[in-house]
XYZ file of C-alpha atoms in Angstrom:
434
model
C 21.590 1.059 -17.680
C 20.169 -0.364 -21.027
C 17.796 -2.655 -21.595
C 18.613 -6.832 -21.022
C 18.987 -8.690 -23.991
C 16.109 -11.276 -25.228
C 15.600 -13.674 -27.342
C 12.313 -12.565 -28.547
C 10.230 -15.592 -27.367
C 11.861 -16.984 -24.517
C 12.990 -13.893 -22.530
C 16.596 -12.465 -21.071
C 19.373 -13.795 -22.418
C 22.935 -12.907 -23.225
C 22.725 -13.618 -27.033
C 22.201 -10.504 -29.746
C 19.329 -8.673 -29.729
C 16.491 -9.808 -31.957
C 13.936 -7.394 -30.762
C 12.522 -5.685 -27.444
C 8.983 -6.818 -27.105
C 7.161 -8.277 -24.062
C 3.721 -9.356 -22.969
C 3.630 -6.975 -19.815
C 6.028 -4.193 -18.551
C 5.557 -2.969 -15.406
C 6.768 0.377 -14.427
C 7.729 0.705 -10.522
C 8.791 -1.659 -8.555
C 6.755 -0.690 -5.479
C 4.728 -3.405 -3.362
C 1.923 -3.669 -6.031
C 3.863 -3.788 -9.219
C 6.518 -6.160 -7.009
C 3.351 -8.791 -5.719
C 1.766 -8.495 -9.693
C 4.957 -9.511 -11.122
C 5.932 -11.970 -8.542
C 2.488 -13.776 -9.162
C 2.978 -14.002 -12.776
C 6.448 -14.968 -12.744
C 5.230 -18.113 -10.685
C 1.981 -18.815 -12.387
C 3.052 -17.887 -15.837
C 6.777 -18.449 -16.128
C 6.384 -18.633 -19.780
C 5.320 -14.693 -20.120
C 7.671 -11.963 -21.076
C 7.576 -9.649 -17.845
C 9.846 -6.486 -17.675
C 9.768 -4.357 -14.155
C 11.537 -1.493 -14.380
C 12.386 0.461 -11.261
C 14.242 4.007 -11.038
C 16.010 2.829 -8.022
C 15.602 -0.245 -5.984
C 12.801 -3.192 -6.024
C 10.693 -2.424 -3.104
C 12.639 0.794 -2.181
C 12.864 1.547 1.903
C 9.795 0.530 2.835
C 7.746 -1.706 5.923
C 4.183 -2.727 4.870
C 2.183 -4.316 7.640
C -1.408 -6.198 7.739
C -3.363 -7.929 10.509
C -4.409 -11.461 9.896
C -7.987 -10.934 8.969
C -7.150 -8.648 6.360
C -6.350 -11.410 4.439
C -7.686 -15.128 3.758
C -5.418 -18.307 4.758
C -4.513 -18.771 0.966
C -3.623 -15.416 0.771
C -1.386 -15.618 3.492
C 0.360 -18.694 2.487
C 1.394 -17.290 -0.508
C 2.359 -14.377 1.037
C 4.439 -15.866 3.566
C 7.854 -16.055 1.765
C 7.742 -12.120 2.027
C 6.787 -11.626 5.927
C 9.856 -11.163 7.771
C 8.204 -10.610 11.279
C 5.030 -11.760 12.858
C 3.366 -11.326 16.121
C 0.342 -13.053 18.042
C -1.115 -9.982 19.196
C -0.543 -6.015 19.404
C -1.399 -2.992 21.462
C -2.796 0.822 21.640
C -2.255 3.587 24.313
C -4.026 6.522 24.724
C -4.173 9.169 27.366
C -7.334 7.392 29.293
C -7.031 4.278 27.430
C -4.426 0.897 26.701
C -5.455 -2.185 25.419
C -4.245 -5.274 24.053
C -5.846 -6.670 21.014
C -5.400 -10.361 19.950
C -5.182 -10.278 16.527
C -2.175 -11.662 14.529
C -0.032 -8.323 13.021
C 2.302 -9.173 10.590
C 5.335 -6.868 8.804
C 7.184 -7.128 5.358
C 10.205 -5.235 4.982
C 11.233 -4.036 1.633
C 14.762 -6.308 1.632
C 12.675 -9.388 2.203
C 10.612 -8.216 -0.876
C 13.785 -7.258 -2.978
C 15.412 -10.554 -1.955
C 12.344 -13.245 -2.721
C 10.927 -11.114 -5.985
C 14.119 -10.446 -7.232
C 15.463 -13.674 -7.092
C 12.218 -14.955 -9.095
C 12.426 -12.264 -11.652
C 16.201 -12.252 -12.855
C 16.614 -10.628 -15.767
C 13.301 -9.500 -15.995
C 14.047 -6.861 -13.521
C 15.530 -3.470 -14.583
C 16.678 -1.460 -11.394
C 18.087 2.118 -11.439
C 16.568 2.990 -14.543
C 13.739 6.207 -15.327
C 11.277 5.173 -18.115
C 8.342 6.926 -19.273
C 5.230 5.843 -21.441
C 5.179 6.834 -24.830
C 2.009 5.070 -25.932
C -0.120 2.145 -24.996
C 2.414 -0.016 -26.194
C 5.873 1.649 -25.733
C 7.860 2.570 -23.468
C 10.916 4.920 -23.682
C 13.597 4.520 -21.675
C 16.166 7.237 -20.071
C 18.602 6.852 -22.840
C 16.030 6.579 -25.270
C 15.858 3.012 -25.862
C 12.146 2.334 -26.762
C 10.546 -0.839 -25.619
C 7.326 -2.465 -27.048
C 4.756 -4.195 -24.810
C 1.048 -5.560 -25.319
C 0.352 -3.977 -21.929
C 2.026 -1.576 -19.557
C 1.486 -1.317 -16.371
C 2.098 1.920 -13.888
C 2.683 1.491 -10.524
C 5.199 4.443 -9.870
C 3.111 6.184 -6.816
C 0.239 8.539 -6.130
C -0.088 11.547 -8.432
C -1.789 14.594 -7.608
C -5.451 15.062 -8.558
C -7.952 17.720 -8.456
C -10.706 14.827 -7.813
C -9.620 13.878 -4.378
C -9.814 15.894 -1.265
C -6.971 14.327 0.778
C -5.263 14.304 4.342
C -1.998 12.566 4.448
C -0.424 10.244 6.885
C 3.146 11.702 7.108
C 5.679 9.829 9.174
C 9.154 9.153 9.430
C 10.562 5.705 10.457
C 14.140 4.751 12.165
C 15.125 1.207 12.334
C 17.218 1.688 15.347
C 19.529 -0.987 17.357
C 19.204 -0.444 21.428
C 21.990 -0.743 23.583
C 19.865 -3.250 26.169
C 17.049 -5.327 25.664
C 13.784 -3.277 25.068
C 11.790 -5.852 26.505
C 8.799 -5.299 24.097
C 7.505 -8.625 23.006
C 4.335 -7.046 20.773
C 4.063 -4.157 18.443
C 2.598 -1.051 19.620
C 0.631 0.336 16.275
C -0.561 3.334 18.160
C 1.032 5.221 21.092
C -1.108 8.246 21.339
C -0.306 9.043 24.796
C 2.292 11.204 23.338
C 2.099 15.212 23.132
C 0.041 16.279 19.844
C 0.946 18.483 17.216
C -1.495 20.221 15.376
C -3.115 16.754 14.143
C -3.503 13.470 15.487
C -0.155 12.169 16.768
C 1.025 8.787 17.649
C 4.102 6.563 17.661
C 4.334 3.039 15.808
C 6.724 0.569 17.258
C 7.783 -2.904 15.796
C 10.160 -4.993 18.096
C 11.972 -7.073 14.897
C 14.318 -8.692 18.024
C 15.459 -8.163 21.421
C 17.634 -5.298 20.478
C 16.264 -3.881 17.474
C 12.934 -1.436 16.834
C 11.475 0.519 13.921
C 9.943 3.848 15.733
C 7.701 5.623 13.512
C 6.748 9.079 14.617
C 3.268 9.481 12.530
C 0.856 12.285 12.172
C -2.461 12.463 10.640
C -2.278 16.273 9.232
C -3.729 18.266 6.607
C -0.526 19.038 4.457
C 2.072 16.246 4.015
C 5.110 18.642 4.434
C 6.419 18.181 8.142
C 10.060 19.250 9.260
C 12.063 16.136 8.712
C 14.370 17.013 11.652
C 11.344 17.395 14.151
C 10.293 13.831 13.278
C 13.857 12.426 14.240
C 14.039 14.339 17.195
C 10.562 13.307 17.789
C 11.780 9.961 17.655
C 14.917 9.962 19.519
C 12.950 11.629 22.574
C 10.566 8.853 22.647
C 13.410 6.075 22.265
C 14.845 8.069 25.613
C 11.302 8.577 27.416
C 11.107 4.667 27.331
C 14.462 4.213 28.888
C 15.959 3.140 25.036
C 19.608 4.024 24.425
C 19.632 4.189 20.803
C 23.526 2.782 19.618
C 22.603 2.965 15.916
C 20.301 3.871 13.164
C 20.401 1.169 10.852
C 17.908 2.443 8.312
C 15.823 5.545 7.875
C 12.099 5.626 5.555
C 9.651 8.000 5.045
C 6.190 9.220 3.363
C 3.505 10.462 3.348
C 0.049 8.436 2.782
C -2.984 9.638 0.990
C -5.870 9.871 3.438
C -9.231 10.230 1.186
C -11.973 12.240 2.583
C -13.815 12.877 -0.882
C -13.630 12.350 -4.483
C -14.758 11.979 -8.026
C -14.147 8.229 -8.803
C -14.813 8.735 -12.302
C -12.959 11.550 -13.142
C -10.254 10.257 -11.260
C -10.163 7.441 -13.713
C -10.671 9.417 -16.761
C -7.420 11.495 -16.142
C -5.443 8.279 -16.334
C -6.461 8.300 -20.079
C -6.913 4.530 -20.514
C -3.365 3.912 -18.774
C -3.499 0.856 -16.291
C -2.404 1.618 -12.883
C -1.498 0.259 -9.720
C -1.180 0.570 -6.178
C -1.307 4.155 -4.569
C -1.666 5.639 -8.525
C -4.576 3.540 -8.700
C -6.021 4.579 -5.136
C -5.852 0.724 -3.928
C -5.056 1.355 -0.194
C -7.460 1.509 3.036
C -8.871 5.069 2.858
C -8.118 5.497 6.881
C -5.150 3.575 7.793
C -3.412 3.910 4.394
C -2.507 0.396 4.191
C -2.025 -1.075 1.327
C -0.910 -4.630 1.483
C -3.755 -6.391 1.173
C -5.286 -3.884 -1.728
C -1.809 -5.348 -3.295
C -2.431 -8.940 -2.700
C -6.063 -8.975 -4.213
C -4.761 -6.435 -7.241
C -2.195 -9.219 -7.757
C -4.813 -12.215 -7.757
C -7.314 -10.300 -9.773
C -4.723 -9.893 -12.700
C -2.856 -13.020 -12.246
C -6.346 -14.893 -13.041
C -6.849 -13.141 -15.896
C -3.665 -14.390 -17.186
C -4.382 -17.579 -16.106
C -7.641 -17.329 -17.999
C -5.752 -16.577 -20.968
C -3.334 -19.405 -20.801
C -6.132 -22.101 -20.212
C -8.083 -20.831 -23.375
C -4.911 -22.170 -25.389
C -4.711 -25.717 -23.761
C -5.532 -28.689 -25.969
C -3.604 -27.324 -28.657
C -0.435 -25.719 -28.961
C 1.026 -23.362 -26.380
C 0.940 -19.737 -26.891
C 4.650 -19.551 -26.637
C 4.737 -21.988 -29.780
C 2.115 -20.172 -31.735
C 4.071 -17.187 -31.197
C 7.422 -19.073 -32.276
C 5.653 -20.059 -35.728
C 4.897 -16.526 -36.076
C 7.288 -13.503 -37.101
C 9.881 -12.492 -34.553
C 9.098 -10.228 -32.377
C 5.168 -10.728 -32.348
C 3.279 -10.979 -29.429
C 0.425 -13.580 -27.991
C -2.969 -11.942 -29.096
C -4.681 -14.098 -26.386
C -2.755 -12.098 -23.861
C -4.362 -9.045 -22.282
C -3.605 -5.824 -24.207
C -3.355 -2.139 -22.348
C -7.187 -1.976 -22.617
C -7.986 -5.324 -21.250
C -5.647 -4.477 -17.984
C -6.992 -1.157 -17.533
C -10.541 -2.551 -17.497
C -9.385 -5.060 -14.800
C -7.868 -2.864 -12.619
C -10.565 -0.364 -13.301
C -13.308 -2.525 -12.199
C -11.210 -3.736 -9.212
C -10.629 -0.170 -8.208
C -14.511 0.518 -8.460
C -15.510 -2.153 -6.161
C -13.133 -1.233 -3.453
C -14.132 2.500 -3.693
C -17.978 1.907 -3.373
C -17.141 -0.691 -0.353
C -15.384 2.654 1.423
C -17.756 5.281 1.497
C -18.130 5.224 5.222
C -14.472 4.787 5.684
C -14.385 8.606 3.976
C -17.043 10.004 6.144
C -15.134 9.151 9.205
C -11.939 10.750 7.490
C -14.043 13.968 7.035
C -15.082 13.606 10.721
C -11.441 13.183 11.983
C -10.135 16.133 9.594
C -12.548 18.704 9.267
C -14.613 18.450 12.776
C -13.211 19.826 16.211
C -9.588 20.788 16.850
C -6.814 18.728 15.359
C -5.042 18.364 18.340
C -7.787 16.627 20.040
C -8.443 14.212 16.899
C -7.124 11.226 19.142
C -10.252 11.236 21.267
C -11.945 10.038 17.921
C -9.457 7.006 17.858
C -9.190 6.254 21.631
C -13.045 6.051 21.198
C -12.711 3.835 18.568
C -10.398 1.500 19.997
C -13.077 0.794 23.130
C -15.312 -0.983 20.948
C -15.544 -4.903 20.529
C -12.803 -6.497 19.032
C -13.970 -8.312 16.208
C -15.492 -4.692 14.781
C -12.205 -3.632 14.894
C -10.807 -6.645 12.935
C -13.423 -5.825 10.198
C -12.797 -2.344 10.206
C -8.868 -2.634 9.045
C -9.874 -5.527 6.901
C -12.309 -3.321 5.021
C -15.387 -5.198 6.158
C -17.995 -3.287 7.920
C -21.243 -4.509 8.459
C -23.981 -2.230 9.013
C -24.691 -2.683 12.542
C -20.693 -2.080 12.565
C -21.016 1.235 11.119
C -24.073 2.225 13.581
C -22.028 0.996 16.337
C -18.963 3.271 15.578
C -21.670 6.317 15.100
C -23.809 5.714 18.121
C -23.431 7.699 21.069
C -22.029 10.736 22.177
C -19.473 11.972 19.514
C -15.637 13.044 20.596
C -16.006 15.835 18.491
C -18.878 18.920 17.951
C -22.079 17.735 16.708
C -22.323 20.853 14.412
C -18.940 20.262 12.811
C -19.463 16.566 12.408
C -22.913 17.103 10.612
C -21.319 19.421 8.338
C -18.122 17.217 7.456
C -20.228 14.851 6.722
C -22.326 16.464 4.154
C -19.060 17.771 2.295
C -18.935 14.656 -0.390
C -17.513 16.656 -2.917
C -13.473 17.602 -3.483
C -14.356 21.089 -4.247
C -16.386 21.694 -0.804
C -12.876 20.533 0.893
C -9.735 22.528 1.508
C -7.473 20.197 0.953
C -6.639 18.763 -2.684
C -4.302 16.086 -3.796
């Protein structure tokens, strides 16, 4: 697919090509870039944006969040994407079950594609591969080169020797059940299942009386697990619940990084000044792998940066009028370039990294201390804690007292191994790497 034709001032059109220049090109149409593009298209419709995605916008995913992960204003602007919402959720362990009275919501990729795709229109270029040539040039697979004032790379996580990782590896199937399944609330963690070389649980979302998303999830050292084994686990779980699967409607799979330790500065030096987003920028909850709250915050931060650029032009001609008086294909110098965008995102990532040190400590205890098949005991103990603490845990806003409460008492792992895991703060001290 070739690049969309543009009037250099007004964006996509069906007329003759005069130039291929943009204010911002976003490589990758996953959650983070989709939210950024949607927010910018809504707040700054004058911007010349282009989202390039090698597959379909949003891919094939489900992103969920807890109500306390986002503030009221964030939930309002995200609301058009939310396809399912529940007033509470459940967890199950071998010796503990609990209902937590915090709302839980999910965004599915087809809803994201529908809403964001409509907002972007011709500013979306799906099913197209591209590479970055330099700070202002993108090359499509057919050799076409596009110019941009800024380029944002959101094409997923990349290997890094500067991060020591475990993985949350999963396969999920959205299925239709022959008879009503009877679930009214999601079960975000059913660890009563047989363990298998790591912390294993099943995640279940009831979308309607006959439709469920069932995910078989494993916290493991190696991201590769046999696909057929995880599919068989889903089938066995459904059978054990008395659910007869009539059809598998879709299947999603992934391996979310769980950060044990890292060198933030070295990780970002490897970016070479190239702005990143989403998992590629390390913007996700380090223990749960949830990325939607981080994607929302990054979209707001970037939109605010572009909004300030627009406000600086008020009182005279608009930035777009100024460009029209210049040479064809010129770009608005008031807008963030690649270097400014890099600094903006780096600051957001650094703030998140500094706030996540305690979570990385917990991850090391989960992955490095005790027997792998007994990791569920760590989570069972955690889910006995007060609900407000659990809310703050998922939101990444633990207080000092929360942290003390989590680690106090008899640990569910050997004390010596827990101390040893706590001391391993550098990636080279840990056996697993990105």
